[in-house]
mmCIF file of C-alpha atoms and ligand atoms in Angstrom:
data_model
loop_
_atom_site.group_PDB
_atom_site.id
_atom_site.type_symbol
_atom_site.label_atom_id
_atom_site.label_comp_id
_atom_site.label_asym_id
_atom_site.label_seq_id
_atom_site.Cartn_x
_atom_site.Cartn_y
_atom_site.Cartn_z
ATOM 1 C CA MET A 1 103.582 29.106 43.289
ATOM 2 C CA THR A 2 101.899 30.105 46.302
ATOM 3 C CA ASP A 3 102.527 33.899 45.158
ATOM 4 C CA LYS A 4 99.637 33.764 42.442
ATOM 5 C CA PRO A 5 97.297 36.249 43.705
ATOM 6 C CA ILE A 6 94.113 33.990 43.464
ATOM 7 C CA LEU A 7 96.031 31.538 45.724
ATOM 8 C CA ARG A 8 96.699 33.423 48.289
ATOM 9 C CA ALA A 9 93.332 35.027 48.481
ATOM 10 C CA LEU A 10 91.864 31.500 48.470
ATOM 11 C CA LYS A 11 93.615 30.782 51.635
ATOM 12 C CA GLY A 12 92.500 33.311 53.273
ATOM 13 C CA GLU A 13 94.845 36.848 52.671
ATOM 14 C CA VAL A 14 93.327 39.892 52.458
ATOM 15 C CA LEU A 15 94.777 41.448 49.214
ATOM 16 C CA PRO A 16 95.371 45.226 48.898
ATOM 17 C CA VAL A 17 93.529 44.938 45.243
ATOM 18 C CA PRO A 18 91.453 41.674 44.841
ATOM 19 C CA PRO A 19 91.909 39.500 42.181
ATOM 20 C CA VAL A 20 89.483 38.825 39.713
ATOM 21 C CA TRP A 21 88.490 37.086 36.529
ATOM 22 C CA MET A 22 84.947 36.692 34.711
ATOM 23 C CA MET A 23 82.183 33.730 34.854
ATOM 24 C CA ARG A 24 82.266 32.972 30.955
ATOM 25 C CA GLN A 25 85.325 35.386 30.508
ATOM 26 C CA ALA A 26 85.853 33.307 26.987
ATOM 27 C CA GLY A 27 83.080 33.816 25.343
ATOM 28 C CA ARG A 28 80.934 35.429 22.368
ATOM 29 C CA TYR A 29 81.382 39.079 23.736
ATOM 30 C CA LEU A 30 84.732 38.766 22.196
ATOM 31 C CA PRO A 31 85.002 38.760 18.697
ATOM 32 C CA GLU A 32 88.380 36.659 18.546
ATOM 33 C CA TYR A 33 85.971 34.261 20.750
ATOM 34 C CA ARG A 34 83.525 34.170 17.498
ATOM 35 C CA ALA A 35 86.283 33.937 14.977
ATOM 36 C CA THR A 36 87.871 30.833 16.809
ATOM 37 C CA ARG A 37 84.632 29.422 17.087
ATOM 38 C CA ALA A 38 84.133 29.761 13.381
ATOM 39 C CA LYS A 39 86.978 28.230 12.925
ATOM 40 C CA ALA A 40 86.153 25.351 14.953
ATOM 41 C CA GLY A 41 82.913 25.013 13.402
ATOM 42 C CA ASP A 42 80.851 24.684 16.380
ATOM 43 C CA PHE A 43 80.685 24.988 20.111
ATOM 44 C CA LEU A 44 80.854 21.411 20.631
ATOM 45 C CA SER A 45 83.847 20.857 17.762
ATOM 46 C CA LEU A 46 85.617 23.807 20.212
ATOM 47 C CA CYS A 47 85.479 22.147 23.436
ATOM 48 C CA TYR A 48 86.855 18.893 22.101
ATOM 49 C CA ASN A 49 90.016 20.645 20.169
ATOM 50 C CA PRO A 50 92.524 21.017 22.743
ATOM 51 C CA GLU A 51 94.726 23.751 20.633
ATOM 52 C CA LEU A 52 91.763 25.962 19.761
ATOM 53 C CA ALA A 53 90.055 25.614 23.000
ATOM 54 C CA ALA A 54 93.312 26.965 25.174
ATOM 55 C CA GLU A 55 93.601 29.732 22.478
ATOM 56 C CA VAL A 56 89.848 31.019 23.442
ATOM 57 C CA THR A 57 91.165 29.983 26.944
ATOM 58 C CA LEU A 58 94.115 32.777 27.030
ATOM 59 C CA GLN A 59 92.289 35.472 24.670
ATOM 60 C CA PRO A 60 90.765 37.207 27.796
ATOM 61 C CA ILE A 61 94.273 36.716 29.596
ATOM 62 C CA ARG A 62 95.625 38.690 26.461
ATOM 63 C CA ARG A 63 93.408 41.113 26.225
ATOM 64 C CA TYR A 64 92.367 42.028 29.991
ATOM 65 C CA GLY A 65 95.504 40.094 32.155
ATOM 66 C CA PHE A 66 92.780 38.495 34.493
ATOM 67 C CA ASP A 67 94.584 36.866 37.844
ATOM 68 C CA ALA A 68 92.933 33.660 36.545
ATOM 69 C CA ALA A 69 92.221 31.564 33.457
ATOM 70 C CA ILE A 70 89.031 29.015 33.318
ATOM 71 C CA LEU A 71 89.489 25.777 31.063
ATOM 72 C CA PHE A 72 87.094 26.330 28.083
ATOM 73 C CA ALA A 73 84.381 23.488 28.403
ATOM 74 C CA ASP A 74 81.359 22.749 29.198
ATOM 75 C CA ILE A 75 79.211 21.268 32.281
ATOM 76 C CA LEU A 76 76.988 19.097 29.757
ATOM 77 C CA LEU A 77 80.359 17.090 28.373
ATOM 78 C CA VAL A 78 80.216 14.647 31.666
ATOM 79 C CA PRO A 79 76.505 13.866 30.734
ATOM 80 C CA GLN A 80 78.185 13.141 27.153
ATOM 81 C CA ALA A 81 81.047 11.362 28.308
ATOM 82 C CA LEU A 82 78.325 8.972 30.686
ATOM 83 C CA GLY A 83 76.457 7.989 27.250
ATOM 84 C CA LEU A 84 73.706 10.894 26.520
ATOM 85 C CA ASP A 85 73.182 12.387 23.154
ATOM 86 C CA LEU A 86 74.507 16.082 23.188
ATOM 87 C CA ARG A 87 74.202 18.971 21.007
ATOM 88 C CA PHE A 88 73.828 22.795 21.040
ATOM 89 C CA VAL A 89 71.228 24.317 19.061
ATOM 90 C CA GLN A 90 72.324 27.810 17.765
ATOM 91 C CA GLY A 91 70.025 30.406 19.530
ATOM 92 C CA GLU A 92 68.327 27.629 21.588
ATOM 93 C CA GLY A 93 70.923 26.029 23.721
ATOM 94 C CA PRO A 94 71.667 22.422 24.619
ATOM 95 C CA ARG A 95 69.756 19.503 23.795
ATOM 96 C CA LEU A 96 69.859 16.214 25.458
ATOM 97 C CA SER A 97 68.799 12.394 25.199
ATOM 98 C CA THR A 98 66.630 11.918 28.917
ATOM 99 C CA ILE A 99 66.910 10.029 31.833
ATOM 100 C CA THR A 100 63.476 9.064 33.206
ATOM 101 C CA ASP A 101 63.912 6.045 35.589
ATOM 102 C CA MET A 102 65.847 3.627 36.815
ATOM 103 C CA ALA A 103 66.525 2.130 33.575
ATOM 104 C CA GLY A 104 67.690 5.364 32.330
ATOM 105 C CA VAL A 105 70.323 5.520 34.797
ATOM 106 C CA GLN A 106 71.607 1.403 34.677
ATOM 107 C CA ALA A 107 71.971 2.360 30.718
ATOM 108 C CA LEU A 108 74.330 5.201 31.174
ATOM 109 C CA ARG A 109 78.027 4.337 30.621
ATOM 110 C CA PRO A 110 80.368 3.262 33.643
ATOM 111 C CA VAL A 111 82.123 5.920 35.005
ATOM 112 C CA SER A 112 85.709 4.457 34.317
ATOM 113 C CA ASP A 113 84.944 5.315 30.723
ATOM 114 C CA ILE A 114 84.046 8.602 30.942
ATOM 115 C CA HIS A 115 88.037 9.422 29.827
ATOM 116 C CA GLU A 116 87.725 8.057 26.532
ATOM 117 C CA THR A 117 85.346 11.104 25.801
ATOM 118 C CA LEU A 118 86.945 13.439 28.213
ATOM 119 C CA SER A 119 90.238 13.407 27.384
ATOM 120 C CA PRO A 120 91.067 16.037 25.037
ATOM 121 C CA ILE A 121 90.006 18.317 27.966
ATOM 122 C CA TYR A 122 92.368 17.283 29.467
ATOM 123 C CA GLU A 123 95.014 18.078 26.729
ATOM 124 C CA THR A 124 93.371 21.512 26.700
ATOM 125 C CA VAL A 125 94.744 21.937 30.363
ATOM 126 C CA ARG A 126 97.787 20.676 29.693
ATOM 127 C CA ILE A 127 98.270 23.395 26.614
ATOM 128 C CA LEU A 128 97.260 26.055 29.260
ATOM 129 C CA THR A 129 99.518 25.111 31.746
ATOM 130 C CA ALA A 130 102.791 25.089 29.371
ATOM 131 C CA GLU A 131 101.464 28.543 28.011
ATOM 132 C CA LEU A 132 99.641 30.484 30.954
ATOM 133 C CA PRO A 133 101.659 33.614 32.270
ATOM 134 C CA ARG A 134 103.321 32.737 35.494
ATOM 135 C CA GLU A 135 101.161 35.010 37.555
ATOM 136 C CA THR A 136 98.101 33.762 36.363
ATOM 137 C CA THR A 137 96.133 30.820 38.119
ATOM 138 C CA LEU A 138 94.521 28.072 35.928
ATOM 139 C CA ILE A 139 90.586 26.842 37.031
ATOM 140 C CA GLY A 140 89.356 23.344 36.061
ATOM 141 C CA PHE A 141 85.344 23.177 36.817
ATOM 142 C CA ALA A 142 82.532 20.887 36.492
ATOM 143 C CA GLY A 143 78.453 20.890 37.194
ATOM 144 C CA ALA A 144 77.438 20.323 40.559
ATOM 145 C CA PRO A 145 75.728 17.016 40.178
ATOM 146 C CA TRP A 146 72.176 18.553 40.929
ATOM 147 C CA THR A 147 72.605 20.944 38.221
ATOM 148 C CA VAL A 148 73.780 18.256 35.633
ATOM 149 C CA ALA A 149 70.917 16.254 36.378
ATOM 150 C CA THR A 150 68.416 19.229 35.737
ATOM 151 C CA TYR A 151 70.032 18.876 31.992
ATOM 152 C CA MET A 152 69.739 14.886 32.009
ATOM 153 C CA VAL A 153 66.047 14.562 33.180
ATOM 154 C CA ALA A 154 64.933 17.491 31.079
ATOM 155 C CA GLY A 155 66.841 17.054 27.941
ATOM 156 C CA ARG A 156 67.393 20.865 27.693
ATOM 157 C CA GLY A 157 67.627 23.771 29.899
ATOM 158 C CA THR A 158 64.469 24.738 31.955
ATOM 159 C CA PRO A 159 63.292 27.827 33.703
ATOM 160 C CA ASP A 160 62.049 25.885 36.967
ATOM 161 C CA GLN A 161 63.924 22.689 36.783
ATOM 162 C CA GLY A 162 60.461 21.147 36.768
ATOM 163 C CA PRO A 163 61.430 17.548 35.339
ATOM 164 C CA ALA A 164 64.567 17.038 37.527
ATOM 165 C CA HIS A 165 61.915 17.825 40.723
ATOM 166 C CA LEU A 166 58.933 15.500 39.456
ATOM 167 C CA LEU A 167 61.605 12.290 39.316
ATOM 168 C CA LYS A 168 63.056 13.644 42.406
ATOM 169 C CA ASP A 169 59.708 13.626 44.201
ATOM 170 C CA THR A 170 58.098 10.702 42.378
ATOM 171 C CA ASP A 171 61.378 8.112 41.828
ATOM 172 C CA ARG A 172 64.100 8.944 44.534
ATOM 173 C CA PRO A 173 65.560 6.136 44.291
ATOM 174 C CA ALA A 174 66.389 6.429 40.596
ATOM 175 C CA PHE A 175 67.022 10.404 41.118
ATOM 176 C CA THR A 176 69.587 9.658 43.798
ATOM 177 C CA ALA A 177 71.247 6.815 41.791
ATOM 178 C CA LEU A 178 71.631 9.500 39.010
ATOM 179 C CA ILE A 179 73.417 12.185 41.687
ATOM 180 C CA ASP A 180 75.635 9.039 42.840
ATOM 181 C CA ARG A 181 76.699 8.492 39.410
ATOM 182 C CA ILE A 182 77.459 12.129 37.954
ATOM 183 C CA THR A 183 79.170 12.593 41.780
ATOM 184 C CA ALA A 184 81.291 9.587 40.894
ATOM 185 C CA ALA A 185 81.910 10.535 37.192
ATOM 186 C CA THR A 186 82.517 14.672 38.734
ATOM 187 C CA ILE A 187 85.452 13.244 41.225
ATOM 188 C CA GLU A 188 87.329 11.320 38.307
ATOM 189 C CA TYR A 189 86.968 14.079 35.537
ATOM 190 C CA LEU A 190 87.991 16.829 38.447
ATOM 191 C CA ASP A 191 90.963 14.290 39.507
ATOM 192 C CA ALA A 192 92.139 13.978 35.815
ATOM 193 C CA GLN A 193 91.876 17.801 35.208
ATOM 194 C CA VAL A 194 94.078 18.682 38.481
ATOM 195 C CA ARG A 195 96.776 16.046 36.994
ATOM 196 C CA ALA A 196 96.812 17.504 33.727
ATOM 197 C CA GLY A 197 97.575 20.726 35.783
ATOM 198 C CA ALA A 198 94.579 22.558 36.903
ATOM 199 C CA GLU A 199 95.161 24.590 40.193
ATOM 200 C CA VAL A 200 91.909 25.200 41.742
ATOM 201 C CA VAL A 201 88.635 23.596 40.615
ATOM 202 C CA LYS A 202 85.050 25.126 40.761
ATOM 203 C CA LEU A 203 81.795 23.385 41.078
ATOM 204 C CA PHE A 204 79.060 25.183 39.631
ATOM 205 C CA ASP A 205 75.906 24.395 41.146
ATOM 206 C CA SER A 206 74.056 26.889 39.056
ATOM 207 C CA TRP A 207 70.323 25.693 40.171
ATOM 208 C CA ALA A 208 70.944 25.201 43.699
ATOM 209 C CA GLY A 209 68.325 27.851 44.635
ATOM 210 C CA SER A 210 65.881 25.537 43.216
ATOM 211 C CA LEU A 211 65.947 23.064 46.298
ATOM 212 C CA LYS A 212 64.067 23.357 49.256
ATOM 213 C CA GLY A 213 65.074 22.211 52.793
ATOM 214 C CA ARG A 214 66.170 18.642 53.433
ATOM 215 C CA ASP A 215 66.232 18.498 48.961
ATOM 216 C CA PHE A 216 68.951 21.153 49.345
ATOM 217 C CA GLU A 217 70.836 19.091 52.200
ATOM 218 C CA ASP A 218 70.834 15.698 50.212
ATOM 219 C CA PHE A 219 70.999 17.645 46.487
ATOM 220 C CA ALA A 220 73.389 20.326 46.781
ATOM 221 C CA LEU A 221 75.308 20.068 49.964
ATOM 222 C CA SER A 222 75.915 16.127 50.261
ATOM 223 C CA PRO A 223 77.140 15.834 46.711
ATOM 224 C CA ALA A 224 79.571 18.898 46.731
ATOM 225 C CA LYS A 225 81.067 17.630 50.200
ATOM 226 C CA ALA A 226 81.473 13.956 48.711
ATOM 227 C CA ILE A 227 83.029 15.304 45.448
ATOM 228 C CA ILE A 228 85.396 17.976 47.638
ATOM 229 C CA ALA A 229 86.638 15.666 50.488
ATOM 230 C CA GLU A 230 87.798 12.882 47.984
ATOM 231 C CA LEU A 231 89.331 15.502 45.868
ATOM 232 C CA LYS A 232 91.216 16.687 48.791
ATOM 233 C CA ARG A 233 92.094 13.222 49.889
ATOM 234 C CA ARG A 234 93.736 12.704 46.719
ATOM 235 C CA HIS A 235 95.241 16.414 46.523
ATOM 236 C CA PRO A 236 94.872 17.441 49.790
ATOM 237 C CA THR A 237 96.415 21.143 48.897
ATOM 238 C CA LEU A 238 93.855 21.749 46.184
ATOM 239 C CA PRO A 239 91.604 24.621 46.408
ATOM 240 C CA VAL A 240 88.124 24.233 45.820
ATOM 241 C CA ILE A 241 85.343 27.280 45.222
ATOM 242 C CA ALA A 242 81.695 26.035 45.313
ATOM 243 C CA PHE A 243 78.874 28.310 43.568
ATOM 244 C CA PRO A 244 75.482 27.512 44.766
ATOM 245 C CA ARG A 245 73.812 30.023 43.320
ATOM 246 C CA GLU A 246 70.580 31.816 44.062
ATOM 247 C CA ALA A 247 71.315 30.099 47.937
ATOM 248 C CA LYS A 248 70.453 33.261 49.430
ATOM 249 C CA GLU A 249 70.614 32.663 53.293
ATOM 250 C CA ARG A 250 72.071 29.062 52.574
ATOM 251 C CA TYR A 251 75.400 30.877 51.311
ATOM 252 C CA VAL A 252 76.121 31.465 55.149
ATOM 253 C CA GLY A 253 78.395 28.808 56.277
ATOM 254 C CA PHE A 254 78.194 26.704 52.753
ATOM 255 C CA ALA A 255 81.791 26.852 52.505
ATOM 256 C CA ALA A 256 82.705 25.219 55.642
ATOM 257 C CA ALA A 257 79.833 22.835 55.508
ATOM 258 C CA VAL A 258 80.793 21.115 51.948
ATOM 259 C CA GLY A 259 84.432 21.697 52.646
ATOM 260 C CA ALA A 260 85.671 24.257 50.071
ATOM 261 C CA ASP A 261 87.961 27.441 49.957
ATOM 262 C CA ALA A 262 85.683 29.510 48.784
ATOM 263 C CA VAL A 263 81.843 30.297 48.153
ATOM 264 C CA ALA A 264 80.907 32.404 44.912
ATOM 265 C CA VAL A 265 77.983 34.652 45.592
ATOM 266 C CA ASP A 266 75.585 35.314 42.991
ATOM 267 C CA ASN A 267 74.067 39.189 42.170
ATOM 268 C CA SER A 268 70.993 38.166 44.170
ATOM 269 C CA VAL A 269 72.770 39.124 47.323
ATOM 270 C CA ASP A 270 73.940 42.627 48.389
ATOM 271 C CA PRO A 271 77.743 42.673 48.952
ATOM 272 C CA GLU A 272 77.414 44.203 52.437
ATOM 273 C CA TRP A 273 74.985 41.539 53.375
ATOM 274 C CA ALA A 274 77.658 38.809 52.127
ATOM 275 C CA ALA A 275 80.825 40.418 53.995
ATOM 276 C CA ALA A 276 79.094 40.551 57.317
ATOM 277 C CA HIS A 277 77.114 37.046 57.053
ATOM 278 C CA VAL A 278 79.035 35.022 54.382
ATOM 279 C CA GLN A 279 82.975 36.739 54.188
ATOM 280 C CA VAL A 280 83.373 36.534 58.092
ATOM 281 C CA SER A 281 83.900 32.583 57.641
ATOM 282 C CA GLY A 282 86.490 32.729 55.023
ATOM 283 C CA CYS A 283 87.004 33.598 50.827
ATOM 284 C CA VAL A 284 84.029 35.301 49.028
ATOM 285 C CA GLN A 285 84.046 35.657 45.382
ATOM 286 C CA GLY A 286 81.497 38.214 43.574
ATOM 287 C CA ASN A 287 79.362 39.691 42.608
ATOM 288 C CA LEU A 288 79.003 42.300 39.830
ATOM 289 C CA ALA A 289 75.901 41.954 38.356
ATOM 290 C CA PRO A 290 76.398 41.423 34.734
ATOM 291 C CA HIS A 291 74.330 44.018 33.072
ATOM 292 C CA HIS A 292 76.537 46.489 33.769
ATOM 293 C CA LEU A 293 78.915 45.321 31.227
ATOM 294 C CA VAL A 294 75.919 45.808 28.739
ATOM 295 C CA GLU A 295 74.269 49.118 30.412
ATOM 296 C CA PRO A 296 77.660 50.771 32.021
ATOM 297 C CA ALA A 297 75.493 53.437 33.769
ATOM 298 C CA ARG A 298 76.559 52.797 37.626
ATOM 299 C CA LEU A 299 79.622 49.913 36.444
ATOM 300 C CA GLU A 300 82.592 52.198 38.319
ATOM 301 C CA GLU A 301 80.136 52.993 41.121
ATOM 302 C CA GLU A 302 78.777 49.157 41.876
ATOM 303 C CA THR A 303 82.564 47.970 40.958
ATOM 304 C CA ARG A 304 83.964 50.097 43.612
ATOM 305 C CA ARG A 305 81.294 49.144 46.062
ATOM 306 C CA ILE A 306 81.777 45.989 45.398
ATOM 307 C CA VAL A 307 85.233 46.286 46.105
ATOM 308 C CA SER A 308 84.612 48.293 49.629
ATOM 309 C CA ALA A 309 82.254 46.036 51.111
ATOM 310 C CA PHE A 310 84.618 42.757 50.758
ATOM 311 C CA SER A 311 88.075 45.091 51.218
ATOM 312 C CA LYS A 312 88.504 43.671 55.185
ATOM 313 C CA GLY A 313 88.410 39.792 54.252
ATOM 314 C CA PRO A 314 89.669 37.546 51.208
ATOM 315 C CA HIS A 315 88.087 38.582 48.115
ATOM 316 C CA ILE A 316 88.508 37.350 44.823
ATOM 317 C CA PHE A 317 86.491 39.919 42.279
ATOM 318 C CA ASN A 318 83.661 38.498 39.919
ATOM 319 C CA LEU A 319 80.427 38.692 38.405
ATOM 320 C CA GLY A 320 77.577 37.039 39.830
ATOM 321 C CA HIS A 321 76.907 35.258 36.792
ATOM 322 C CA GLY A 322 78.573 34.468 33.646
ATOM 323 C CA ILE A 323 79.100 37.344 30.998
ATOM 324 C CA THR A 324 76.340 37.963 28.528
ATOM 325 C CA PRO A 325 77.138 38.045 24.696
ATOM 326 C CA ASP A 326 75.884 41.724 24.586
ATOM 327 C CA ALA A 327 78.444 43.475 26.789
ATOM 328 C CA ASP A 328 80.866 45.619 25.343
ATOM 329 C CA PRO A 329 84.507 44.411 25.461
ATOM 330 C CA ASP A 330 85.391 48.225 26.380
ATOM 331 C CA ASN A 331 83.320 47.771 29.746
ATOM 332 C CA VAL A 332 85.646 45.372 31.473
ATOM 333 C CA HIS A 333 88.244 47.952 30.774
ATOM 334 C CA ARG A 334 86.153 50.054 32.650
ATOM 335 C CA MET A 335 85.638 47.593 35.355
ATOM 336 C CA LEU A 336 89.241 46.481 35.792
ATOM 337 C CA ALA A 337 90.048 50.099 35.829
ATOM 338 C CA ALA A 338 87.968 50.559 39.202
ATOM 339 C CA ILE A 339 88.868 47.919 40.668
ATOM 340 C CA ARG A 340 92.857 48.199 39.885
ATOM 341 C CA GLY A 341 93.331 52.086 39.707
HETATM 342 O O1 CP3 B 401 84.721 31.086 30.331
HETATM 343 C C1 CP3 B 401 83.892 30.125 31.173
HETATM 344 O O2 CP3 B 401 83.719 30.157 32.119
HETATM 345 C C2 CP3 B 401 84.676 28.906 30.798
HETATM 346 C C3 CP3 B 401 83.676 28.174 30.323
HETATM 347 C C4 CP3 B 401 82.372 27.625 30.337
HETATM 348 C C5 CP3 B 401 81.116 27.300 29.313
HETATM 349 N N1 CP3 B 401 80.122 27.223 30.151
HETATM 350 C C6 CP3 B 401 81.224 28.011 28.026
HETATM 351 C C7 CP3 B 401 80.405 27.925 27.224
HETATM 352 C C8 CP3 B 401 81.416 27.284 31.665
HETATM 353 C C9 CP3 B 401 82.322 27.222 32.941
HETATM 354 C C10 CP3 B 401 80.381 26.928 31.623
HETATM 355 C C11 CP3 B 401 79.343 26.818 32.609
HETATM 356 C C12 CP3 B 401 78.126 26.021 32.463
HETATM 357 N N2 CP3 B 401 77.995 25.484 31.050
HETATM 358 C C13 CP3 B 401 77.131 26.004 33.402
HETATM 359 C C14 CP3 B 401 77.315 26.427 34.286
HETATM 360 C C15 CP3 B 401 77.251 28.025 34.630
HETATM 361 C C16 CP3 B 401 76.064 29.073 33.929
HETATM 362 O O3 CP3 B 401 76.287 29.603 33.730
HETATM 363 O O4 CP3 B 401 74.932 28.892 35.000
HETATM 364 C C17 CP3 B 401 75.878 25.764 32.894
HETATM 365 C C18 CP3 B 401 74.689 25.610 33.115
HETATM 366 C C19 CP3 B 401 75.987 25.462 31.524
HETATM 367 C C20 CP3 B 401 75.233 25.001 29.953
HETATM 368 C C21 CP3 B 401 74.757 25.771 29.244
HETATM 369 N N3 CP3 B 401 76.196 26.095 28.112
HETATM 370 C C22 CP3 B 401 74.513 26.053 28.604
HETATM 371 C C23 CP3 B 401 72.932 26.407 29.378
HETATM 372 C C24 CP3 B 401 74.851 27.229 27.364
HETATM 373 C C25 CP3 B 401 73.588 27.761 26.645
HETATM 374 C C26 CP3 B 401 73.561 28.941 26.807
HETATM 375 C C27 CP3 B 401 74.546 29.989 26.219
HETATM 376 O O5 CP3 B 401 74.913 30.677 26.775
HETATM 377 O O6 CP3 B 401 74.263 29.981 25.096
HETATM 378 C C28 CP3 B 401 75.809 26.918 27.003
HETATM 379 C C29 CP3 B 401 76.676 27.112 26.132
HETATM 380 C C30 CP3 B 401 78.000 27.637 26.475
HETATM 381 N N4 CP3 B 401 79.124 27.345 27.502
HETATM 382 C C31 CP3 B 401 78.669 28.666 25.786
HETATM 383 C C32 CP3 B 401 79.827 28.906 26.519
HETATM 384 C C33 CP3 B 401 81.039 30.039 25.676
HETATM 385 C C34 CP3 B 401 78.171 29.425 24.551
HETATM 386 C C35 CP3 B 401 78.089 28.786 23.517
HETATM 387 C C36 CP3 B 401 78.450 29.229 21.926
HETATM 388 O O7 CP3 B 401 79.925 29.708 21.862
HETATM 389 O O8 CP3 B 401 77.571 29.243 21.164
#
């Protein structure tokens, strides 16, 4: 189905109206999501319940008719599949057991074992492949190795990724071994999602912006390049979206450097700048600031500004980061009207 709008944009086509979806579109701002999560018990039980995970993936498609659905799962399921303990503490976020040295890396479960944990996710993909409207593209995803490593080293989210930087700077062999293990696991995880029916995959490098100079090359660029090269060797027509969040001027040329078909940009860069410097080399996804869906005074104005800035090249409309739980679901309709109307 190459006539799906998202796939056309990813091939470089300039569409009169950009296709649109939202990061975290299945989430706590939706009452139907909160009801299904309550039925599942907690967030991880929801991720590992294929019927309910497919249901929450479909909810925003039914409500808004987005051009893409993103598989409902989490980037931290990979560390769990590699043997770390994982739980989500209500109101606080994720907690994991930690990796602090080479022995910790060596104690991880082998990559070939990850499917034991992750097979319900592939079942969610299969259900979605059967149930999504024919014009909707199904996006699979994983965290990029650096971002996943920041949680595996710290055991939680951190404002500055300090623990991961410390391990990287004091024990580079151990840190590199960890990155290599996550890279290998991510290839097998995404390959399995694609074999189950995911049509596009996206790599989330939420903390790429904290890597400087050579570290950006070694831990953001190289692993993404290795993952994408191997996925495309196995699936030559698979489109890939890279999201090195907060990469700033390093967004320029990033997609080509890693072999991605599109780069997602966050809302710290101006759309006019991104159109001139990033979109010149291919499809760009982005970049409305999520707060406009909470405080909508400038919602339509900013939405139209982004549509207009990117209108001369291939563009997928999205937010610059995930929609927040305090967003008003009605504001999403207003955003869509400003894009499509
Ligand atoms: O709708 C979608 O975008 C698909 C599903 C999805 C989730 N997480 C569901 C989720 C995706 C693509 C992610 C990616 C993810 N997860 C990232 C990268 C993108 C980003 O936001 O930077 C990261 C860093 C994580 C790790 C993670 N998951 C954290 C730090 C948290 C806690 C913070 C929070 O928002 O509560 C989560 C939880 C999470 N992942 C929720 C959802 C819907 C909220 C959980 C709940 O329902 O209580």
